[in-house]
């Protein structure tokens, strides 16, 4: 079963690359359903044939419905301060646990002193 999924996924990416469209615009469910019949009875250049089909609703090549997240390129990210404590003392629901030994002096306000 895994082998069939890998073959179908590879064919899907080849069809998308040849058609010049996004991978998610190639219908995997239709490709899995019809791939045995297309290989048996279809054209010699199966990938070229499917890549040449128009992008229509309900076809092998269809507009993607997924939501694309847009992330700005120029995020204001600053590096962490050199003395920032990266671990904290764990709390286990009221069970007394020995405090962790910090490796550097923690900034003020992050300890339970």
mmCIF file with all atom_site columns, C-alpha atoms in Angstrom:
data_model
loop_
_atom_site.group_PDB
_atom_site.id
_atom_site.type_symbol
_atom_site.label_atom_id
_atom_site.label_alt_id
_atom_site.label_comp_id
_atom_site.label_asym_id
_atom_site.label_entity_id
_atom_site.label_seq_id
_atom_site.pdbx_PDB_ins_code
_atom_site.Cartn_x
_atom_site.Cartn_y
_atom_site.Cartn_z
_atom_site.occupancy
_atom_site.B_iso_or_equiv
_atom_site.pdbx_formal_charge
_atom_site.auth_seq_id
_atom_site.auth_comp_id
_atom_site.auth_asym_id
_atom_site.auth_atom_id
_atom_site.pdbx_PDB_model_num
ATOM 1   C CA . UNK A 1 1   ? 0.000   0.000  0.000   1.00 0.00 ? 1   UNK A CA 1
ATOM 2   C CA . UNK A 1 2   ? 2.848   2.368  0.819   1.00 0.00 ? 2   UNK A CA 1
ATOM 3   C CA . UNK A 1 3   ? 4.457   1.670  -2.545  1.00 0.00 ? 3   UNK A CA 1
ATOM 4   C CA . UNK A 1 4   ? 1.270   2.638  -4.395  1.00 0.00 ? 4   UNK A CA 1
ATOM 5   C CA . UNK A 1 5   ? 1.029   5.863  -2.389  1.00 0.00 ? 5   UNK A CA 1
ATOM 6   C CA . UNK A 1 6   ? 4.643   6.736  -3.189  1.00 0.00 ? 6   UNK A CA 1
ATOM 7   C CA . UNK A 1 7   ? 4.129   6.080  -6.906  1.00 0.00 ? 7   UNK A CA 1
ATOM 8   C CA . UNK A 1 8   ? 0.949   8.173  -6.972  1.00 0.00 ? 8   UNK A CA 1
ATOM 9   C CA . UNK A 1 9   ? 2.645   10.981 -5.044  1.00 0.00 ? 9   UNK A CA 1
ATOM 10  C CA . UNK A 1 10  ? 5.592   10.991 -7.450  1.00 0.00 ? 10  UNK A CA 1
ATOM 11  C CA . UNK A 1 11  ? 3.266   11.054 -10.475 1.00 0.00 ? 11  UNK A CA 1
ATOM 12  C CA . UNK A 1 12  ? 1.289   13.875 -8.869  1.00 0.00 ? 12  UNK A CA 1
ATOM 13  C CA . UNK A 1 13  ? 4.413   15.993 -8.388  1.00 0.00 ? 13  UNK A CA 1
ATOM 14  C CA . UNK A 1 14  ? 5.578   15.258 -11.951 1.00 0.00 ? 14  UNK A CA 1
ATOM 15  C CA . UNK A 1 15  ? 2.199   16.293 -13.366 1.00 0.00 ? 15  UNK A CA 1
ATOM 16  C CA . UNK A 1 16  ? 2.230   19.513 -11.321 1.00 0.00 ? 16  UNK A CA 1
ATOM 17  C CA . UNK A 1 17  ? 5.781   20.338 -12.390 1.00 0.00 ? 17  UNK A CA 1
ATOM 18  C CA . UNK A 1 18  ? 5.058   19.736 -16.067 1.00 0.00 ? 18  UNK A CA 1
ATOM 19  C CA . UNK A 1 19  ? 1.796   21.718 -15.945 1.00 0.00 ? 19  UNK A CA 1
ATOM 20  C CA . UNK A 1 20  ? 3.498   24.552 -14.046 1.00 0.00 ? 20  UNK A CA 1
ATOM 21  C CA . UNK A 1 21  ? 0.930   24.558 -11.246 1.00 0.00 ? 21  UNK A CA 1
ATOM 22  C CA . UNK A 1 22  ? 0.957   24.047 -7.492  1.00 0.00 ? 22  UNK A CA 1
ATOM 23  C CA . UNK A 1 23  ? 1.126   20.450 -6.260  1.00 0.00 ? 23  UNK A CA 1
ATOM 24  C CA . UNK A 1 24  ? -2.182  20.820 -4.427  1.00 0.00 ? 24  UNK A CA 1
ATOM 25  C CA . UNK A 1 25  ? -3.994  21.631 -7.674  1.00 0.00 ? 25  UNK A CA 1
ATOM 26  C CA . UNK A 1 26  ? -3.565  18.025 -8.870  1.00 0.00 ? 26  UNK A CA 1
ATOM 27  C CA . UNK A 1 27  ? -6.360  15.838 -7.495  1.00 0.00 ? 27  UNK A CA 1
ATOM 28  C CA . UNK A 1 28  ? -4.782  12.962 -5.609  1.00 0.00 ? 28  UNK A CA 1
ATOM 29  C CA . UNK A 1 29  ? -8.103  11.196 -5.047  1.00 0.00 ? 29  UNK A CA 1
ATOM 30  C CA . UNK A 1 30  ? -8.934  11.126 -8.772  1.00 0.00 ? 30  UNK A CA 1
ATOM 31  C CA . UNK A 1 31  ? -5.393  10.120 -9.613  1.00 0.00 ? 31  UNK A CA 1
ATOM 32  C CA . UNK A 1 32  ? -5.507  7.206  -7.141  1.00 0.00 ? 32  UNK A CA 1
ATOM 33  C CA . UNK A 1 33  ? -8.920  6.162  -8.423  1.00 0.00 ? 33  UNK A CA 1
ATOM 34  C CA . UNK A 1 34  ? -8.034  6.200  -12.115 1.00 0.00 ? 34  UNK A CA 1
ATOM 35  C CA . UNK A 1 35  ? -4.280  5.524  -12.165 1.00 0.00 ? 35  UNK A CA 1
ATOM 36  C CA . UNK A 1 36  ? -4.560  1.769  -12.881 1.00 0.00 ? 36  UNK A CA 1
ATOM 37  C CA . UNK A 1 37  ? -6.933  2.409  -15.790 1.00 0.00 ? 37  UNK A CA 1
ATOM 38  C CA . UNK A 1 38  ? -4.867  5.285  -17.138 1.00 0.00 ? 38  UNK A CA 1
ATOM 39  C CA . UNK A 1 39  ? -1.695  3.196  -17.069 1.00 0.00 ? 39  UNK A CA 1
ATOM 40  C CA . UNK A 1 40  ? -3.424  0.253  -18.746 1.00 0.00 ? 40  UNK A CA 1
ATOM 41  C CA . UNK A 1 41  ? -5.490  2.053  -21.402 1.00 0.00 ? 41  UNK A CA 1
ATOM 42  C CA . UNK A 1 42  ? -4.150  5.601  -21.436 1.00 0.00 ? 42  UNK A CA 1
ATOM 43  C CA . UNK A 1 43  ? -1.683  7.392  -23.670 1.00 0.00 ? 43  UNK A CA 1
ATOM 44  C CA . UNK A 1 44  ? 2.017   6.584  -23.755 1.00 0.00 ? 44  UNK A CA 1
ATOM 45  C CA . UNK A 1 45  ? 2.976   9.961  -22.251 1.00 0.00 ? 45  UNK A CA 1
ATOM 46  C CA . UNK A 1 46  ? 0.567   9.826  -19.308 1.00 0.00 ? 46  UNK A CA 1
ATOM 47  C CA . UNK A 1 47  ? 2.154   12.708 -17.398 1.00 0.00 ? 47  UNK A CA 1
ATOM 48  C CA . UNK A 1 48  ? 2.176   14.965 -20.446 1.00 0.00 ? 48  UNK A CA 1
ATOM 49  C CA . UNK A 1 49  ? -1.424  14.061 -21.215 1.00 0.00 ? 49  UNK A CA 1
ATOM 50  C CA . UNK A 1 50  ? -2.656  14.874 -17.706 1.00 0.00 ? 50  UNK A CA 1
ATOM 51  C CA . UNK A 1 51  ? -0.502  18.022 -17.499 1.00 0.00 ? 51  UNK A CA 1
ATOM 52  C CA . UNK A 1 52  ? -2.081  19.284 -20.715 1.00 0.00 ? 52  UNK A CA 1
ATOM 53  C CA . UNK A 1 53  ? -5.619  19.097 -19.362 1.00 0.00 ? 53  UNK A CA 1
ATOM 54  C CA . UNK A 1 54  ? -7.319  22.375 -18.434 1.00 0.00 ? 54  UNK A CA 1
ATOM 55  C CA . UNK A 1 55  ? -7.632  23.408 -14.781 1.00 0.00 ? 55  UNK A CA 1
ATOM 56  C CA . UNK A 1 56  ? -11.360 23.016 -14.086 1.00 0.00 ? 56  UNK A CA 1
ATOM 57  C CA . UNK A 1 57  ? -13.504 22.193 -11.065 1.00 0.00 ? 57  UNK A CA 1
ATOM 58  C CA . UNK A 1 58  ? -13.955 18.445 -10.745 1.00 0.00 ? 58  UNK A CA 1
ATOM 59  C CA . UNK A 1 59  ? -11.068 17.491 -13.045 1.00 0.00 ? 59  UNK A CA 1
ATOM 60  C CA . UNK A 1 60  ? -7.630  16.046 -12.474 1.00 0.00 ? 60  UNK A CA 1
ATOM 61  C CA . UNK A 1 61  ? -6.263  19.582 -12.416 1.00 0.00 ? 61  UNK A CA 1
ATOM 62  C CA . UNK A 1 62  ? -8.477  21.740 -10.244 1.00 0.00 ? 62  UNK A CA 1
ATOM 63  C CA . UNK A 1 63  ? -8.114  25.010 -8.351  1.00 0.00 ? 63  UNK A CA 1
ATOM 64  C CA . UNK A 1 64  ? -6.781  24.436 -4.853  1.00 0.00 ? 64  UNK A CA 1
ATOM 65  C CA . UNK A 1 65  ? -9.062  25.285 -1.931  1.00 0.00 ? 65  UNK A CA 1
ATOM 66  C CA . UNK A 1 66  ? -6.379  25.421 0.709   1.00 0.00 ? 66  UNK A CA 1
ATOM 67  C CA . UNK A 1 67  ? -5.698  28.619 2.603   1.00 0.00 ? 67  UNK A CA 1
ATOM 68  C CA . UNK A 1 68  ? -2.230  30.014 2.117   1.00 0.00 ? 68  UNK A CA 1
ATOM 69  C CA . UNK A 1 69  ? -0.697  31.829 5.058   1.00 0.00 ? 69  UNK A CA 1
ATOM 70  C CA . UNK A 1 70  ? 1.123   35.015 4.171   1.00 0.00 ? 70  UNK A CA 1
ATOM 71  C CA . UNK A 1 71  ? 4.080   35.835 6.375   1.00 0.00 ? 71  UNK A CA 1
ATOM 72  C CA . UNK A 1 72  ? 5.839   39.186 6.026   1.00 0.00 ? 72  UNK A CA 1
ATOM 73  C CA . UNK A 1 73  ? 9.457   38.968 4.901   1.00 0.00 ? 73  UNK A CA 1
ATOM 74  C CA . UNK A 1 74  ? 10.763  41.725 7.151   1.00 0.00 ? 74  UNK A CA 1
ATOM 75  C CA . UNK A 1 75  ? 9.855   40.542 10.652  1.00 0.00 ? 75  UNK A CA 1
ATOM 76  C CA . UNK A 1 76  ? 11.549  42.450 13.446  1.00 0.00 ? 76  UNK A CA 1
ATOM 77  C CA . UNK A 1 77  ? 13.345  39.575 15.163  1.00 0.00 ? 77  UNK A CA 1
ATOM 78  C CA . UNK A 1 78  ? 15.980  40.352 17.752  1.00 0.00 ? 78  UNK A CA 1
ATOM 79  C CA . UNK A 1 79  ? 18.419  37.799 19.138  1.00 0.00 ? 79  UNK A CA 1
ATOM 80  C CA . UNK A 1 80  ? 17.921  36.649 22.710  1.00 0.00 ? 80  UNK A CA 1
ATOM 81  C CA . UNK A 1 81  ? 19.955  38.297 25.445  1.00 0.00 ? 81  UNK A CA 1
ATOM 82  C CA . UNK A 1 82  ? 23.127  36.395 26.370  1.00 0.00 ? 82  UNK A CA 1
ATOM 83  C CA . UNK A 1 83  ? 22.094  35.834 30.022  1.00 0.00 ? 83  UNK A CA 1
ATOM 84  C CA . UNK A 1 84  ? 18.562  34.616 29.313  1.00 0.00 ? 84  UNK A CA 1
ATOM 85  C CA . UNK A 1 85  ? 17.580  31.529 31.320  1.00 0.00 ? 85  UNK A CA 1
ATOM 86  C CA . UNK A 1 86  ? 16.318  28.869 28.924  1.00 0.00 ? 86  UNK A CA 1
ATOM 87  C CA . UNK A 1 87  ? 15.071  26.412 31.572  1.00 0.00 ? 87  UNK A CA 1
ATOM 88  C CA . UNK A 1 88  ? 12.777  26.846 34.521  1.00 0.00 ? 88  UNK A CA 1
ATOM 89  C CA . UNK A 1 89  ? 12.130  24.887 37.687  1.00 0.00 ? 89  UNK A CA 1
ATOM 90  C CA . UNK A 1 90  ? 9.485   22.271 36.911  1.00 0.00 ? 90  UNK A CA 1
ATOM 91  C CA . UNK A 1 91  ? 6.255   22.137 38.925  1.00 0.00 ? 91  UNK A CA 1
ATOM 92  C CA . UNK A 1 92  ? 4.730   18.704 39.383  1.00 0.00 ? 92  UNK A CA 1
ATOM 93  C CA . UNK A 1 93  ? 1.332   19.357 40.954  1.00 0.00 ? 93  UNK A CA 1
ATOM 94  C CA . UNK A 1 94  ? 2.414   20.036 44.525  1.00 0.00 ? 94  UNK A CA 1
ATOM 95  C CA . UNK A 1 95  ? 5.207   17.458 44.714  1.00 0.00 ? 95  UNK A CA 1
ATOM 96  C CA . UNK A 1 96  ? 8.394   18.930 46.159  1.00 0.00 ? 96  UNK A CA 1
ATOM 97  C CA . UNK A 1 97  ? 11.238  18.794 43.649  1.00 0.00 ? 97  UNK A CA 1
ATOM 98  C CA . UNK A 1 98  ? 14.800  19.998 44.093  1.00 0.00 ? 98  UNK A CA 1
ATOM 99  C CA . UNK A 1 99  ? 15.411  23.190 42.104  1.00 0.00 ? 99  UNK A CA 1
ATOM 100 C CA . UNK A 1 100 ? 17.454  23.003 38.931  1.00 0.00 ? 100 UNK A CA 1
ATOM 101 C CA . UNK A 1 101 ? 20.962  24.374 39.091  1.00 0.00 ? 101 UNK A CA 1
ATOM 102 C CA . UNK A 1 102 ? 21.159  27.387 36.749  1.00 0.00 ? 102 UNK A CA 1
ATOM 103 C CA . UNK A 1 103 ? 24.209  27.675 34.513  1.00 0.00 ? 103 UNK A CA 1
ATOM 104 C CA . UNK A 1 104 ? 24.227  31.493 34.469  1.00 0.00 ? 104 UNK A CA 1
ATOM 105 C CA . UNK A 1 105 ? 22.854  34.257 36.648  1.00 0.00 ? 105 UNK A CA 1
ATOM 106 C CA . UNK A 1 106 ? 19.145  34.519 35.801  1.00 0.00 ? 106 UNK A CA 1
ATOM 107 C CA . UNK A 1 107 ? 17.681  37.926 34.989  1.00 0.00 ? 107 UNK A CA 1
ATOM 108 C CA . UNK A 1 108 ? 15.729  39.620 37.752  1.00 0.00 ? 108 UNK A CA 1
ATOM 109 C CA . UNK A 1 109 ? 12.093  38.612 38.045  1.00 0.00 ? 109 UNK A CA 1
ATOM 110 C CA . UNK A 1 110 ? 12.398  35.069 36.688  1.00 0.00 ? 110 UNK A CA 1
ATOM 111 C CA . UNK A 1 111 ? 13.204  33.303 39.964  1.00 0.00 ? 111 UNK A CA 1
ATOM 112 C CA . UNK A 1 112 ? 10.999  32.432 42.943  1.00 0.00 ? 112 UNK A CA 1
ATOM 113 C CA . UNK A 1 113 ? 13.332  34.153 45.495  1.00 0.00 ? 113 UNK A CA 1
#
